[in-house]
């Protein structure tokens, strides 16, 4: 089973990777990691930094999954609209499922781009599983 996991280095993205490593069948799951460098955001950081960040996040995600005994089929990045790129990549690799976190990086990028997970849910032609990282409630004293 091919599972596409879009990553962005956020806390929720990392929690999604951990959940995938614990939950998916290591004997049959082929995991594909994908990072999108958003286009259309005001140039607050250089393109070189964005590519370096993508590579760093992908290598960290790959190392996390491989350490857990998972098979990583690919780890790639692209530049463009995150929703469109994720949907297109899922089709290109003929993913059986897209597994992604409910919330990615926040701040200006989130305001400008809207919710990527919602967009993928709406537009992807593949089954989409959204992992919501739930933090335990702190106990009241």
PDB file of C-alpha atoms in Angstrom:
ATOM      1  CA  UNK A   1       0.000   0.000   0.000  1.00  0.00           C
ATOM      2  CA  UNK A   2       1.444   3.357  -1.083  1.00  0.00           C
ATOM      3  CA  UNK A   3       0.872   6.117   1.453  1.00  0.00           C
ATOM      4  CA  UNK A   4       1.742   9.719   0.652  1.00  0.00           C
ATOM      5  CA  UNK A   5       2.689  11.752   3.725  1.00  0.00           C
ATOM      6  CA  UNK A   6       3.063  15.480   3.094  1.00  0.00           C
ATOM      7  CA  UNK A   7       5.458  16.969   5.664  1.00  0.00           C
ATOM      8  CA  UNK A   8       6.381  20.498   6.687  1.00  0.00           C
ATOM      9  CA  UNK A   9       8.371  20.077   9.904  1.00  0.00           C
ATOM     10  CA  UNK A  10       5.554  21.331  12.135  1.00  0.00           C
ATOM     11  CA  UNK A  11       4.657  19.689  15.443  1.00  0.00           C
ATOM     12  CA  UNK A  12       1.530  18.161  13.914  1.00  0.00           C
ATOM     13  CA  UNK A  13       3.451  16.887  10.890  1.00  0.00           C
ATOM     14  CA  UNK A  14       6.009  15.228  13.168  1.00  0.00           C
ATOM     15  CA  UNK A  15       3.228  13.699  15.284  1.00  0.00           C
ATOM     16  CA  UNK A  16       1.652  12.336  12.099  1.00  0.00           C
ATOM     17  CA  UNK A  17       4.955  10.668  11.191  1.00  0.00           C
ATOM     18  CA  UNK A  18       5.210   9.119  14.656  1.00  0.00           C
ATOM     19  CA  UNK A  19       1.626   7.862  14.418  1.00  0.00           C
ATOM     20  CA  UNK A  20       2.275   6.391  10.965  1.00  0.00           C
ATOM     21  CA  UNK A  21       5.422   4.641  12.210  1.00  0.00           C
ATOM     22  CA  UNK A  22       3.489   3.058  15.092  1.00  0.00           C
ATOM     23  CA  UNK A  23       0.273   2.243  13.248  1.00  0.00           C
ATOM     24  CA  UNK A  24       0.898   1.320   9.619  1.00  0.00           C
ATOM     25  CA  UNK A  25       1.848  -2.230   8.671  1.00  0.00           C
ATOM     26  CA  UNK A  26       5.602  -2.139   8.129  1.00  0.00           C
ATOM     27  CA  UNK A  27       5.447  -5.241   5.938  1.00  0.00           C
ATOM     28  CA  UNK A  28       3.079  -3.729   3.376  1.00  0.00           C
ATOM     29  CA  UNK A  29       3.200   0.072   3.677  1.00  0.00           C
ATOM     30  CA  UNK A  30       5.419   2.001   1.280  1.00  0.00           C
ATOM     31  CA  UNK A  31       5.633   5.567   2.556  1.00  0.00           C
ATOM     32  CA  UNK A  32       6.286   8.522   0.276  1.00  0.00           C
ATOM     33  CA  UNK A  33       7.301  11.839   1.826  1.00  0.00           C
ATOM     34  CA  UNK A  34       6.512  15.115   0.095  1.00  0.00           C
ATOM     35  CA  UNK A  35       7.269  18.737   0.986  1.00  0.00           C
ATOM     36  CA  UNK A  36       5.822  21.727  -0.864  1.00  0.00           C
ATOM     37  CA  UNK A  37       7.564  25.085  -0.950  1.00  0.00           C
ATOM     38  CA  UNK A  38       4.583  27.443  -1.247  1.00  0.00           C
ATOM     39  CA  UNK A  39       4.591  29.864  -4.142  1.00  0.00           C
ATOM     40  CA  UNK A  40       2.936  33.233  -3.786  1.00  0.00           C
ATOM     41  CA  UNK A  41       4.123  34.102  -0.288  1.00  0.00           C
ATOM     42  CA  UNK A  42       5.962  37.412   0.015  1.00  0.00           C
ATOM     43  CA  UNK A  43       9.665  36.688  -0.194  1.00  0.00           C
ATOM     44  CA  UNK A  44      10.498  36.826   3.520  1.00  0.00           C
ATOM     45  CA  UNK A  45      13.233  34.228   3.140  1.00  0.00           C
ATOM     46  CA  UNK A  46      15.415  33.334   0.203  1.00  0.00           C
ATOM     47  CA  UNK A  47      14.573  30.524  -2.197  1.00  0.00           C
ATOM     48  CA  UNK A  48      17.854  28.873  -1.217  1.00  0.00           C
ATOM     49  CA  UNK A  49      16.760  28.776   2.441  1.00  0.00           C
ATOM     50  CA  UNK A  50      13.372  27.349   1.473  1.00  0.00           C
ATOM     51  CA  UNK A  51      15.028  24.518  -0.473  1.00  0.00           C
ATOM     52  CA  UNK A  52      17.455  23.835   2.390  1.00  0.00           C
ATOM     53  CA  UNK A  53      14.512  23.740   4.811  1.00  0.00           C
ATOM     54  CA  UNK A  54      12.645  21.303   2.558  1.00  0.00           C
ATOM     55  CA  UNK A  55      15.660  18.993   2.353  1.00  0.00           C
ATOM     56  CA  UNK A  56      16.230  19.156   6.123  1.00  0.00           C
ATOM     57  CA  UNK A  57      12.583  18.372   6.911  1.00  0.00           C
ATOM     58  CA  UNK A  58      12.516  15.495   4.398  1.00  0.00           C
ATOM     59  CA  UNK A  59      15.733  13.960   5.723  1.00  0.00           C
ATOM     60  CA  UNK A  60      14.468  14.206   9.316  1.00  0.00           C
ATOM     61  CA  UNK A  61      11.153  12.591   8.347  1.00  0.00           C
ATOM     62  CA  UNK A  62      12.899   9.832   6.425  1.00  0.00           C
ATOM     63  CA  UNK A  63      15.269   9.130   9.331  1.00  0.00           C
ATOM     64  CA  UNK A  64      12.335   9.010  11.779  1.00  0.00           C
ATOM     65  CA  UNK A  65      10.454   6.479   9.687  1.00  0.00           C
ATOM     66  CA  UNK A  66      13.477   4.329   8.852  1.00  0.00           C
ATOM     67  CA  UNK A  67      14.473   4.199  12.536  1.00  0.00           C
ATOM     68  CA  UNK A  68      11.011   2.777  13.229  1.00  0.00           C
ATOM     69  CA  UNK A  69      11.506   0.094  10.573  1.00  0.00           C
ATOM     70  CA  UNK A  70       9.283   1.674   7.911  1.00  0.00           C
ATOM     71  CA  UNK A  71       9.937   1.484   4.161  1.00  0.00           C
ATOM     72  CA  UNK A  72      10.307   4.931   2.592  1.00  0.00           C
ATOM     73  CA  UNK A  73       9.712   4.765  -1.147  1.00  0.00           C
ATOM     74  CA  UNK A  74      10.553   8.382  -1.971  1.00  0.00           C
ATOM     75  CA  UNK A  75      11.171  11.758  -0.434  1.00  0.00           C
ATOM     76  CA  UNK A  76      10.751  14.733  -2.721  1.00  0.00           C
ATOM     77  CA  UNK A  77       9.879  18.396  -2.728  1.00  0.00           C
ATOM     78  CA  UNK A  78       8.189  20.718  -5.197  1.00  0.00           C
ATOM     79  CA  UNK A  79       7.349  24.391  -5.434  1.00  0.00           C
ATOM     80  CA  UNK A  80       3.829  25.631  -6.016  1.00  0.00           C
ATOM     81  CA  UNK A  81       0.376  25.642  -4.529  1.00  0.00           C
ATOM     82  CA  UNK A  82       0.506  23.061  -1.700  1.00  0.00           C
ATOM     83  CA  UNK A  83      -2.989  21.661  -2.291  1.00  0.00           C
ATOM     84  CA  UNK A  84      -2.474  21.251  -6.031  1.00  0.00           C
ATOM     85  CA  UNK A  85       1.047  19.854  -5.679  1.00  0.00           C
ATOM     86  CA  UNK A  86      -0.004  17.298  -3.048  1.00  0.00           C
ATOM     87  CA  UNK A  87      -3.006  16.159  -5.100  1.00  0.00           C
ATOM     88  CA  UNK A  88      -0.921  15.941  -8.290  1.00  0.00           C
ATOM     89  CA  UNK A  89       1.871  14.018  -6.555  1.00  0.00           C
ATOM     90  CA  UNK A  90      -0.626  11.579  -5.038  1.00  0.00           C
ATOM     91  CA  UNK A  91      -1.890  10.867  -8.552  1.00  0.00           C
ATOM     92  CA  UNK A  92       1.630  10.668 -10.019  1.00  0.00           C
ATOM     93  CA  UNK A  93       2.760   7.974  -7.576  1.00  0.00           C
ATOM     94  CA  UNK A  94      -0.659   6.304  -7.641  1.00  0.00           C
ATOM     95  CA  UNK A  95      -0.975   6.612  -3.874  1.00  0.00           C
ATOM     96  CA  UNK A  96      -3.524   4.386  -2.191  1.00  0.00           C
ATOM     97  CA  UNK A  97      -3.943   6.990   0.539  1.00  0.00           C
ATOM     98  CA  UNK A  98      -2.787  10.451   1.619  1.00  0.00           C
ATOM     99  CA  UNK A  99      -2.006  10.760   5.329  1.00  0.00           C
ATOM    100  CA  UNK A 100      -1.457  14.275   6.623  1.00  0.00           C
ATOM    101  CA  UNK A 101      -1.620  16.327   9.765  1.00  0.00           C
ATOM    102  CA  UNK A 102      -4.591  18.535  10.474  1.00  0.00           C
ATOM    103  CA  UNK A 103      -2.460  21.633  11.029  1.00  0.00           C
ATOM    104  CA  UNK A 104       0.845  22.631   9.518  1.00  0.00           C
ATOM    105  CA  UNK A 105       3.056  25.591  10.069  1.00  0.00           C
ATOM    106  CA  UNK A 106       1.177  28.635  11.209  1.00  0.00           C
ATOM    107  CA  UNK A 107       1.598  32.363  10.897  1.00  0.00           C
ATOM    108  CA  UNK A 108       1.595  34.421   7.706  1.00  0.00           C
ATOM    109  CA  UNK A 109       1.849  31.382   5.426  1.00  0.00           C
ATOM    110  CA  UNK A 110      -1.291  29.836   6.935  1.00  0.00           C
ATOM    111  CA  UNK A 111      -3.245  33.080   6.629  1.00  0.00           C
ATOM    112  CA  UNK A 112      -2.265  33.488   2.979  1.00  0.00           C
ATOM    113  CA  UNK A 113      -2.635  29.861   1.956  1.00  0.00           C
ATOM    114  CA  UNK A 114      -5.666  28.809   3.975  1.00  0.00           C
ATOM    115  CA  UNK A 115      -5.951  25.287   5.282  1.00  0.00           C
ATOM    116  CA  UNK A 116      -3.944  22.875   3.170  1.00  0.00           C
ATOM    117  CA  UNK A 117      -5.447  19.790   4.784  1.00  0.00           C
ATOM    118  CA  UNK A 118      -8.979  21.028   4.052  1.00  0.00           C
ATOM    119  CA  UNK A 119      -8.036  21.770   0.461  1.00  0.00           C
ATOM    120  CA  UNK A 120      -6.514  18.331  -0.040  1.00  0.00           C
ATOM    121  CA  UNK A 121      -9.614  16.722   1.482  1.00  0.00           C
ATOM    122  CA  UNK A 122     -11.777  18.624  -0.972  1.00  0.00           C
ATOM    123  CA  UNK A 123      -9.743  18.228  -4.168  1.00  0.00           C
ATOM    124  CA  UNK A 124      -7.716  15.021  -3.951  1.00  0.00           C
ATOM    125  CA  UNK A 125      -8.922  12.046  -5.998  1.00  0.00           C
ATOM    126  CA  UNK A 126      -7.305   9.675  -3.497  1.00  0.00           C
ATOM    127  CA  UNK A 127      -8.533   8.711  -0.034  1.00  0.00           C
ATOM    128  CA  UNK A 128      -7.292  11.252   2.512  1.00  0.00           C
ATOM    129  CA  UNK A 129      -6.756  10.549   6.203  1.00  0.00           C
ATOM    130  CA  UNK A 130      -6.270  13.611   8.421  1.00  0.00           C
ATOM    131  CA  UNK A 131      -4.392  12.984  11.647  1.00  0.00           C
ATOM    132  CA  UNK A 132      -5.287  15.402  14.433  1.00  0.00           C
ATOM    133  CA  UNK A 133      -2.594  15.631  17.070  1.00  0.00           C
ATOM    134  CA  UNK A 134      -4.480  15.828  20.349  1.00  0.00           C
ATOM    135  CA  UNK A 135      -2.496  17.021  23.331  1.00  0.00           C
ATOM    136  CA  UNK A 136      -3.554  15.605  26.683  1.00  0.00           C
ATOM    137  CA  UNK A 137      -5.470  18.082  28.811  1.00  0.00           C
ATOM    138  CA  UNK A 138      -3.511  19.392  31.753  1.00  0.00           C
ATOM    139  CA  UNK A 139      -4.987  18.326  35.044  1.00  0.00           C
ATOM    140  CA  UNK A 140      -6.691  21.050  37.048  1.00  0.00           C
ATOM    141  CA  UNK A 141      -5.379  21.719  40.531  1.00  0.00           C
TER     142      UNK A 141
END
